[in-house]
C-alpha cells in the first residue's frame, strides 16, 4: 500500500513540474496562430488538432494540456528503460511535449539514457535548439532557454 502511495505521489509531482515548465515556455494563446517554424498552434503549444481561426477557452486549453502531457509522459515511460527521478521525468516530458515521441525515440539522448549515461543524455538536450525558419535552420532563443532549464532539471542529483 505504501509503495502505491509513493508511486502516486511521484507521478503527481512529475506531472505538476512538467505542467509548470510547459505553461512557462509555451504560454497560453487562446486563438490559433502560426509558430516560428510554421506550425499552427493553440493554447499551451497544442498542435495536433489546431486550425487557424480556432478560439479556445482556458478550460479547453487546460484539457488539451492535460491530454498532450499525458501523451508525452506515456512516450517517456514507453521508451525509457532507465530509472528516472521526478525531475528527470518532468524534463523529458517537457522535451517530448515540444519535439514529439518519434524524435525522442530515435534520439541519441534516449540511447545514452537507456545505456546508463544520464549525464550525457541530459547534455544532449542542449543540442535540440534549432528550428527551420524561412527555409533556414537556426537556433531559436526560446528553445535555447527551454533546453537550458530542462537540462538543469534533468541533472538534479547527478
Short mmCIF file of N, CA and C in Angstrom, two decimals:
data_model
loop_
_atom_site.label_atom_id
_atom_site.label_comp_id
_atom_site.label_asym_id
_atom_site.label_seq_id
_atom_site.Cartn_x
_atom_site.Cartn_y
_atom_site.Cartn_z
N UNK A 1 0.82 -1.19 0.00
CA UNK A 1 0.00 0.00 0.00
C UNK A 1 0.86 1.26 0.00
N UNK A 2 1.90 1.27 0.80
CA UNK A 2 2.76 2.45 0.88
C UNK A 2 3.50 2.67 -0.43
N UNK A 3 3.90 1.59 -1.10
CA UNK A 3 4.58 1.70 -2.39
C UNK A 3 3.69 2.39 -3.42
N UNK A 4 2.41 2.02 -3.42
CA UNK A 4 1.47 2.63 -4.35
C UNK A 4 1.29 4.11 -4.07
N UNK A 5 1.26 4.47 -2.81
CA UNK A 5 1.11 5.89 -2.44
C UNK A 5 2.33 6.70 -2.85
N UNK A 6 3.50 6.12 -2.64
CA UNK A 6 4.73 6.80 -3.02
C UNK A 6 4.78 6.97 -4.54
N UNK A 7 4.42 5.92 -5.27
CA UNK A 7 4.40 6.00 -6.73
C UNK A 7 3.40 7.04 -7.21
N UNK A 8 2.24 7.09 -6.60
CA UNK A 8 1.22 8.08 -6.98
C UNK A 8 1.70 9.50 -6.68
N UNK A 9 2.36 9.68 -5.55
CA UNK A 9 2.89 11.00 -5.20
C UNK A 9 3.99 11.42 -6.16
N UNK A 10 4.84 10.48 -6.55
CA UNK A 10 5.92 10.79 -7.50
C UNK A 10 5.33 11.16 -8.86
N UNK A 11 4.31 10.44 -9.28
CA UNK A 11 3.66 10.74 -10.55
C UNK A 11 3.04 12.13 -10.51
N UNK A 12 2.34 12.44 -9.43
CA UNK A 12 1.70 13.75 -9.29
C UNK A 12 2.74 14.86 -9.29
N UNK A 13 3.87 14.65 -8.61
CA UNK A 13 4.92 15.66 -8.58
C UNK A 13 5.52 15.87 -9.96
N UNK A 14 5.73 14.78 -10.67
CA UNK A 14 6.29 14.86 -12.02
C UNK A 14 5.33 15.58 -12.97
N UNK A 15 4.05 15.29 -12.86
CA UNK A 15 3.04 15.95 -13.69
C UNK A 15 2.99 17.44 -13.37
N UNK A 16 3.01 17.79 -12.09
CA UNK A 16 2.97 19.20 -11.69
C UNK A 16 4.18 19.96 -12.20
N UNK A 17 5.34 19.37 -12.07
CA UNK A 17 6.57 20.01 -12.53
C UNK A 17 6.57 20.17 -14.04
N UNK A 18 6.16 19.14 -14.76
CA UNK A 18 6.07 19.21 -16.23
C UNK A 18 5.07 20.27 -16.66
N UNK A 19 3.92 20.31 -16.00
CA UNK A 19 2.90 21.29 -16.34
C UNK A 19 3.42 22.70 -16.14
N UNK A 20 4.12 22.93 -15.05
CA UNK A 20 4.68 24.26 -14.78
C UNK A 20 5.68 24.66 -15.86
N UNK A 21 6.53 23.74 -16.26
CA UNK A 21 7.52 24.05 -17.29
C UNK A 21 6.85 24.33 -18.63
N UNK A 22 5.91 23.50 -19.00
CA UNK A 22 5.26 23.67 -20.29
C UNK A 22 4.49 24.98 -20.35
N UNK A 23 3.74 25.29 -19.31
CA UNK A 23 2.98 26.54 -19.31
C UNK A 23 3.92 27.75 -19.33
N UNK A 24 5.05 27.65 -18.67
CA UNK A 24 6.03 28.73 -18.68
C UNK A 24 6.57 28.97 -20.09
N UNK A 25 6.98 27.91 -20.76
CA UNK A 25 7.62 28.06 -22.06
C UNK A 25 6.65 28.19 -23.23
N UNK A 26 5.51 27.57 -23.14
CA UNK A 26 4.56 27.64 -24.24
C UNK A 26 3.69 28.89 -24.15
N UNK A 27 3.34 29.29 -22.93
CA UNK A 27 2.41 30.40 -22.79
C UNK A 27 1.02 29.97 -23.24
N UNK A 28 0.03 30.77 -22.94
CA UNK A 28 -1.35 30.45 -23.32
C UNK A 28 -1.79 31.38 -24.44
N UNK A 29 -2.12 30.79 -25.56
CA UNK A 29 -2.67 31.53 -26.70
C UNK A 29 -4.03 30.93 -27.01
N UNK A 30 -5.06 31.65 -26.71
CA UNK A 30 -6.42 31.11 -26.88
C UNK A 30 -6.92 31.17 -28.32
N UNK A 31 -6.21 31.90 -29.15
CA UNK A 31 -6.54 31.97 -30.57
C UNK A 31 -5.40 31.31 -31.34
N UNK A 32 -5.73 30.42 -32.27
CA UNK A 32 -4.71 29.70 -33.03
C UNK A 32 -3.80 30.67 -33.78
N UNK A 33 -2.54 30.29 -33.86
CA UNK A 33 -1.52 31.11 -34.53
C UNK A 33 -0.51 30.19 -35.19
N UNK A 34 0.34 30.76 -36.02
CA UNK A 34 1.42 30.00 -36.65
C UNK A 34 2.70 30.29 -35.85
N UNK A 35 3.32 29.22 -35.34
CA UNK A 35 4.52 29.39 -34.52
C UNK A 35 5.73 29.75 -35.39
N UNK A 36 6.90 30.01 -34.79
CA UNK A 36 8.07 30.46 -35.56
C UNK A 36 8.54 29.48 -36.64
N UNK A 37 8.20 28.20 -36.51
CA UNK A 37 8.63 27.24 -37.54
C UNK A 37 7.48 26.86 -38.47
N UNK A 38 6.36 27.60 -38.39
CA UNK A 38 5.28 27.41 -39.35
C UNK A 38 4.21 26.42 -38.98
N UNK A 39 4.13 26.03 -37.71
CA UNK A 39 3.13 25.05 -37.27
C UNK A 39 1.97 25.78 -36.60
N UNK A 40 0.75 25.43 -37.02
CA UNK A 40 -0.43 26.02 -36.39
C UNK A 40 -0.54 25.48 -34.97
N UNK A 41 -0.69 26.41 -34.02
CA UNK A 41 -0.63 26.09 -32.59
C UNK A 41 -1.72 26.86 -31.87
N UNK A 42 -2.20 26.28 -30.77
CA UNK A 42 -3.19 26.96 -29.93
C UNK A 42 -2.95 26.55 -28.48
N UNK A 43 -3.45 27.35 -27.58
CA UNK A 43 -3.39 27.07 -26.14
C UNK A 43 -1.94 26.98 -25.67
N UNK A 44 -1.60 25.90 -25.00
CA UNK A 44 -0.26 25.70 -24.45
C UNK A 44 0.56 24.81 -25.37
N UNK A 45 0.79 25.27 -26.59
CA UNK A 45 1.61 24.51 -27.53
C UNK A 45 0.91 23.34 -28.18
N UNK A 46 -0.41 23.31 -28.16
CA UNK A 46 -1.15 22.21 -28.78
C UNK A 46 -1.13 22.37 -30.29
N UNK A 47 -0.76 21.30 -31.00
CA UNK A 47 -0.68 21.34 -32.46
C UNK A 47 -1.54 20.29 -33.15
N UNK A 48 -1.83 19.20 -32.48
CA UNK A 48 -2.46 18.04 -33.12
C UNK A 48 -3.76 18.38 -33.84
N UNK A 49 -4.61 19.18 -33.23
CA UNK A 49 -5.91 19.49 -33.85
C UNK A 49 -6.08 20.99 -34.08
N UNK A 50 -5.00 21.76 -33.94
CA UNK A 50 -5.10 23.22 -34.08
C UNK A 50 -5.33 23.60 -35.54
N UNK A 51 -6.22 24.58 -35.72
CA UNK A 51 -6.52 25.11 -37.05
C UNK A 51 -6.65 26.62 -36.93
N UNK A 52 -6.13 27.32 -37.91
CA UNK A 52 -6.25 28.77 -37.89
C UNK A 52 -7.71 29.16 -37.79
N UNK A 53 -7.98 30.16 -37.01
CA UNK A 53 -9.35 30.62 -36.78
C UNK A 53 -9.96 30.07 -35.51
N UNK A 54 -9.38 29.02 -34.96
CA UNK A 54 -9.91 28.44 -33.71
C UNK A 54 -9.69 29.38 -32.54
N UNK A 55 -10.63 29.35 -31.62
CA UNK A 55 -10.51 30.07 -30.35
C UNK A 55 -10.95 29.08 -29.27
N UNK A 56 -10.16 28.99 -28.20
CA UNK A 56 -10.46 28.07 -27.10
C UNK A 56 -10.56 28.83 -25.78
N UNK A 57 -11.38 28.32 -24.89
CA UNK A 57 -11.46 28.88 -23.54
C UNK A 57 -10.28 28.36 -22.73
N UNK A 58 -10.06 28.96 -21.57
CA UNK A 58 -9.00 28.49 -20.69
C UNK A 58 -9.25 27.05 -20.26
N UNK A 59 -10.49 26.72 -20.00
CA UNK A 59 -10.82 25.34 -19.61
C UNK A 59 -10.49 24.36 -20.73
N UNK A 60 -10.80 24.72 -21.95
CA UNK A 60 -10.47 23.86 -23.10
C UNK A 60 -8.96 23.74 -23.26
N UNK A 61 -8.26 24.84 -23.05
CA UNK A 61 -6.79 24.81 -23.13
C UNK A 61 -6.19 23.91 -22.05
N UNK A 62 -6.72 23.99 -20.84
CA UNK A 62 -6.24 23.14 -19.75
C UNK A 62 -6.47 21.66 -20.08
N UNK A 63 -7.62 21.36 -20.66
CA UNK A 63 -7.92 19.97 -21.04
C UNK A 63 -6.95 19.48 -22.11
N UNK A 64 -6.66 20.32 -23.10
CA UNK A 64 -5.70 19.94 -24.14
C UNK A 64 -4.31 19.74 -23.55
N UNK A 65 -3.93 20.62 -22.63
CA UNK A 65 -2.63 20.48 -21.97
C UNK A 65 -2.53 19.16 -21.23
N UNK A 66 -3.56 18.81 -20.48
CA UNK A 66 -3.55 17.52 -19.75
C UNK A 66 -3.42 16.34 -20.72
N UNK A 67 -4.17 16.39 -21.82
CA UNK A 67 -4.10 15.31 -22.81
C UNK A 67 -2.72 15.22 -23.44
N UNK A 68 -2.20 16.36 -23.87
CA UNK A 68 -0.89 16.38 -24.53
C UNK A 68 0.23 15.95 -23.58
N UNK A 69 0.14 16.39 -22.33
CA UNK A 69 1.16 16.00 -21.36
C UNK A 69 1.07 14.50 -21.06
N UNK A 70 -0.12 13.97 -20.98
CA UNK A 70 -0.28 12.51 -20.75
C UNK A 70 0.35 11.73 -21.89
N UNK A 71 0.19 12.21 -23.12
CA UNK A 71 0.80 11.56 -24.28
C UNK A 71 2.32 11.62 -24.18
N UNK A 72 2.85 12.78 -23.82
CA UNK A 72 4.31 12.94 -23.70
C UNK A 72 4.87 12.06 -22.60
N UNK A 73 4.21 12.02 -21.45
CA UNK A 73 4.69 11.19 -20.34
C UNK A 73 4.62 9.70 -20.68
N UNK A 74 3.57 9.31 -21.37
CA UNK A 74 3.45 7.91 -21.78
C UNK A 74 4.59 7.54 -22.73
N UNK A 75 4.95 8.47 -23.60
CA UNK A 75 6.06 8.21 -24.53
C UNK A 75 7.38 8.07 -23.78
N UNK A 76 7.60 8.93 -22.80
CA UNK A 76 8.81 8.81 -21.97
C UNK A 76 8.83 7.45 -21.28
N UNK A 77 7.72 7.07 -20.69
CA UNK A 77 7.65 5.79 -19.98
C UNK A 77 7.80 4.59 -20.92
N UNK A 78 7.25 4.70 -22.10
CA UNK A 78 7.27 3.60 -23.06
C UNK A 78 8.68 3.32 -23.58
N UNK A 79 9.47 4.36 -23.78
CA UNK A 79 10.77 4.19 -24.44
C UNK A 79 11.97 4.25 -23.50
N UNK A 80 11.75 4.64 -22.28
CA UNK A 80 12.87 4.79 -21.34
C UNK A 80 12.95 3.58 -20.44
N UNK A 81 14.12 2.94 -20.45
CA UNK A 81 14.32 1.79 -19.58
C UNK A 81 15.07 2.17 -18.31
N UNK A 82 15.74 3.31 -18.32
CA UNK A 82 16.48 3.78 -17.14
C UNK A 82 15.52 4.24 -16.06
N UNK A 83 15.94 4.07 -14.80
CA UNK A 83 15.18 4.61 -13.68
C UNK A 83 15.31 6.12 -13.72
N UNK A 84 14.20 6.83 -13.56
CA UNK A 84 14.21 8.28 -13.63
C UNK A 84 13.81 8.90 -12.30
N UNK A 85 14.42 10.02 -11.99
CA UNK A 85 13.96 10.81 -10.86
C UNK A 85 12.73 11.59 -11.30
N UNK A 86 12.04 12.18 -10.35
CA UNK A 86 10.88 13.02 -10.66
C UNK A 86 11.30 14.14 -11.60
N UNK A 87 12.45 14.74 -11.31
CA UNK A 87 12.93 15.86 -12.11
C UNK A 87 13.30 15.42 -13.53
N UNK A 88 13.96 14.29 -13.66
CA UNK A 88 14.33 13.80 -14.99
C UNK A 88 13.09 13.48 -15.81
N UNK A 89 12.12 12.85 -15.19
CA UNK A 89 10.89 12.51 -15.91
C UNK A 89 10.16 13.78 -16.36
N UNK A 90 10.13 14.79 -15.52
CA UNK A 90 9.48 16.05 -15.87
C UNK A 90 10.23 16.74 -17.02
N UNK A 91 11.55 16.77 -16.95
CA UNK A 91 12.34 17.39 -18.02
C UNK A 91 12.14 16.66 -19.33
N UNK A 92 12.14 15.34 -19.29
CA UNK A 92 11.94 14.56 -20.51
C UNK A 92 10.53 14.72 -21.06
N UNK A 93 9.53 14.80 -20.19
CA UNK A 93 8.16 15.01 -20.65
C UNK A 93 8.03 16.36 -21.35
N UNK A 94 8.66 17.39 -20.79
CA UNK A 94 8.65 18.70 -21.43
C UNK A 94 9.33 18.64 -22.80
N UNK A 95 10.45 17.93 -22.86
CA UNK A 95 11.18 17.76 -24.11
C UNK A 95 10.32 17.05 -25.16
N UNK A 96 9.70 15.93 -24.77
CA UNK A 96 8.87 15.16 -25.70
C UNK A 96 7.63 15.97 -26.09
N UNK A 97 7.05 16.70 -25.17
CA UNK A 97 5.91 17.57 -25.46
C UNK A 97 6.28 18.52 -26.59
N UNK A 98 7.51 19.02 -26.57
CA UNK A 98 7.96 20.00 -27.54
C UNK A 98 8.40 19.38 -28.86
N UNK A 99 9.14 18.28 -28.82
CA UNK A 99 9.69 17.70 -30.04
C UNK A 99 9.00 16.45 -30.54
N UNK A 100 8.23 15.80 -29.71
CA UNK A 100 7.47 14.64 -30.15
C UNK A 100 8.13 13.31 -29.85
N UNK A 101 7.27 12.30 -29.84
CA UNK A 101 7.71 10.95 -29.50
C UNK A 101 8.70 10.39 -30.50
N UNK A 102 8.47 10.59 -31.78
CA UNK A 102 9.35 10.00 -32.80
C UNK A 102 10.77 10.51 -32.66
N UNK A 103 10.93 11.80 -32.50
CA UNK A 103 12.29 12.35 -32.36
C UNK A 103 12.93 11.86 -31.07
N UNK A 104 12.16 11.74 -30.00
CA UNK A 104 12.69 11.21 -28.75
C UNK A 104 13.12 9.76 -28.92
N UNK A 105 12.26 8.96 -29.51
CA UNK A 105 12.51 7.53 -29.66
C UNK A 105 13.78 7.24 -30.47
N UNK A 106 14.11 8.11 -31.42
CA UNK A 106 15.27 7.88 -32.29
C UNK A 106 16.49 8.72 -31.89
N UNK A 107 16.40 9.41 -30.76
CA UNK A 107 17.46 10.35 -30.37
C UNK A 107 18.66 9.69 -29.70
N UNK A 108 19.79 10.33 -29.85
CA UNK A 108 20.99 9.96 -29.11
C UNK A 108 20.75 10.16 -27.62
N UNK A 109 19.96 11.15 -27.27
CA UNK A 109 19.60 11.40 -25.88
C UNK A 109 19.03 10.13 -25.24
N UNK A 110 18.05 9.51 -25.88
CA UNK A 110 17.44 8.29 -25.34
C UNK A 110 18.43 7.14 -25.32
N UNK A 111 19.22 7.01 -26.37
CA UNK A 111 20.22 5.93 -26.40
C UNK A 111 21.17 6.05 -25.21
N UNK A 112 21.65 7.26 -24.95
CA UNK A 112 22.56 7.46 -23.81
C UNK A 112 21.85 7.20 -22.50
N UNK A 113 20.64 7.68 -22.38
CA UNK A 113 19.87 7.49 -21.15
C UNK A 113 19.69 6.01 -20.85
N UNK A 114 19.24 5.25 -21.84
CA UNK A 114 18.99 3.82 -21.64
C UNK A 114 20.27 3.02 -21.47
N UNK A 115 21.40 3.58 -21.90
CA UNK A 115 22.70 2.92 -21.71
C UNK A 115 23.30 3.24 -20.34
N UNK A 116 22.60 4.08 -19.56
CA UNK A 116 23.08 4.41 -18.23
C UNK A 116 23.88 5.69 -18.14
N UNK A 117 24.01 6.41 -19.25
CA UNK A 117 24.77 7.66 -19.27
C UNK A 117 23.81 8.83 -19.10
N UNK A 118 23.33 9.02 -17.87
CA UNK A 118 22.37 10.09 -17.62
C UNK A 118 22.97 11.47 -17.83
N UNK A 119 24.21 11.66 -17.42
CA UNK A 119 24.87 12.96 -17.62
C UNK A 119 24.95 13.28 -19.12
N UNK A 120 25.36 12.31 -19.90
CA UNK A 120 25.44 12.51 -21.35
C UNK A 120 24.08 12.73 -21.98
N UNK A 121 23.08 12.02 -21.48
CA UNK A 121 21.72 12.18 -22.00
C UNK A 121 21.20 13.59 -21.72
N UNK A 122 21.39 14.05 -20.50
CA UNK A 122 20.94 15.40 -20.15
C UNK A 122 21.66 16.44 -21.00
N UNK A 123 22.94 16.23 -21.24
CA UNK A 123 23.72 17.17 -22.05
C UNK A 123 23.19 17.22 -23.49
N UNK A 124 22.65 16.13 -23.97
CA UNK A 124 22.10 16.09 -25.34
C UNK A 124 20.97 17.09 -25.53
N UNK A 125 20.27 17.43 -24.47
CA UNK A 125 19.15 18.37 -24.59
C UNK A 125 19.60 19.69 -25.20
N UNK A 126 20.81 20.11 -24.90
CA UNK A 126 21.32 21.39 -25.39
C UNK A 126 21.47 21.42 -26.91
N UNK A 127 21.46 20.26 -27.53
CA UNK A 127 21.58 20.21 -29.00
C UNK A 127 20.26 20.48 -29.71
N UNK A 128 19.15 20.37 -28.99
CA UNK A 128 17.82 20.46 -29.60
C UNK A 128 17.26 21.89 -29.50
N UNK A 129 17.93 22.83 -30.15
CA UNK A 129 17.54 24.23 -30.06
C UNK A 129 17.21 24.86 -31.41
N UNK A 130 17.30 24.07 -32.47
CA UNK A 130 17.11 24.62 -33.81
C UNK A 130 15.72 24.40 -34.36
N UNK A 131 15.31 25.34 -35.17
CA UNK A 131 14.05 25.24 -35.90
C UNK A 131 14.28 25.80 -37.30
N UNK A 132 13.47 25.35 -38.22
CA UNK A 132 13.60 25.82 -39.60
C UNK A 132 12.69 27.03 -39.78
N UNK A 133 13.31 28.18 -40.00
CA UNK A 133 12.59 29.43 -40.16
C UNK A 133 12.94 30.00 -41.53
N UNK A 134 11.92 30.21 -42.35
CA UNK A 134 12.14 30.71 -43.71
C UNK A 134 13.15 29.86 -44.47
N UNK A 135 13.06 28.55 -44.30
CA UNK A 135 13.93 27.62 -45.02
C UNK A 135 15.32 27.47 -44.44
N UNK A 136 15.64 28.17 -43.38
CA UNK A 136 16.96 28.11 -42.77
C UNK A 136 16.88 27.53 -41.36
N UNK A 137 17.80 26.61 -41.05
CA UNK A 137 17.88 26.09 -39.69
C UNK A 137 18.63 27.10 -38.84
N UNK A 138 18.05 27.43 -37.69
CA UNK A 138 18.73 28.35 -36.79
C UNK A 138 18.30 28.09 -35.35
N UNK A 139 19.19 28.48 -34.44
CA UNK A 139 18.87 28.36 -33.02
C UNK A 139 17.79 29.37 -32.68
N UNK A 140 16.75 28.92 -32.01
CA UNK A 140 15.66 29.80 -31.59
C UNK A 140 15.86 30.15 -30.12
N UNK A 141 15.89 31.43 -29.78
CA UNK A 141 16.16 31.84 -28.39
C UNK A 141 15.25 31.15 -27.36
N UNK A 142 13.98 31.00 -27.68
CA UNK A 142 13.07 30.34 -26.74
C UNK A 142 13.45 28.89 -26.49
N UNK A 143 13.90 28.20 -27.55
CA UNK A 143 14.33 26.81 -27.38
C UNK A 143 15.64 26.71 -26.62
N UNK A 144 16.53 27.66 -26.85
CA UNK A 144 17.80 27.67 -26.10
C UNK A 144 17.50 27.76 -24.61
N UNK A 145 16.64 28.69 -24.23
CA UNK A 145 16.29 28.86 -22.81
C UNK A 145 15.58 27.63 -22.27
N UNK A 146 14.63 27.13 -23.03
CA UNK A 146 13.88 25.94 -22.58
C UNK A 146 14.80 24.76 -22.36
N UNK A 147 15.71 24.51 -23.29
CA UNK A 147 16.63 23.37 -23.15
C UNK A 147 17.57 23.57 -21.98
N UNK A 148 17.98 24.81 -21.69
CA UNK A 148 18.83 25.05 -20.52
C UNK A 148 18.11 24.65 -19.24
N UNK A 149 16.86 25.05 -19.13
CA UNK A 149 16.07 24.72 -17.94
C UNK A 149 15.81 23.22 -17.85
N UNK A 150 15.43 22.60 -18.97
CA UNK A 150 15.21 21.15 -18.97
C UNK A 150 16.49 20.40 -18.60
N UNK A 151 17.62 20.86 -19.14
CA UNK A 151 18.88 20.20 -18.83
C UNK A 151 19.22 20.33 -17.34
N UNK A 152 19.07 21.53 -16.79
CA UNK A 152 19.35 21.72 -15.38
C UNK A 152 18.46 20.82 -14.52
N UNK A 153 17.19 20.73 -14.89
CA UNK A 153 16.27 19.86 -14.15
C UNK A 153 16.67 18.41 -14.30
N UNK A 154 17.05 18.01 -15.50
CA UNK A 154 17.48 16.64 -15.77
C UNK A 154 18.71 16.27 -14.95
N UNK A 155 19.57 17.26 -14.69
CA UNK A 155 20.84 16.99 -14.00
C UNK A 155 20.73 17.07 -12.47
N UNK A 156 19.55 17.39 -11.95
CA UNK A 156 19.39 17.46 -10.49
C UNK A 156 19.76 16.10 -9.89
N UNK A 157 20.68 16.13 -8.97
CA UNK A 157 21.07 14.90 -8.27
C UNK A 157 22.14 14.08 -8.94
N UNK A 158 22.62 14.51 -10.10
CA UNK A 158 23.66 13.73 -10.78
C UNK A 158 25.03 14.09 -10.24
#
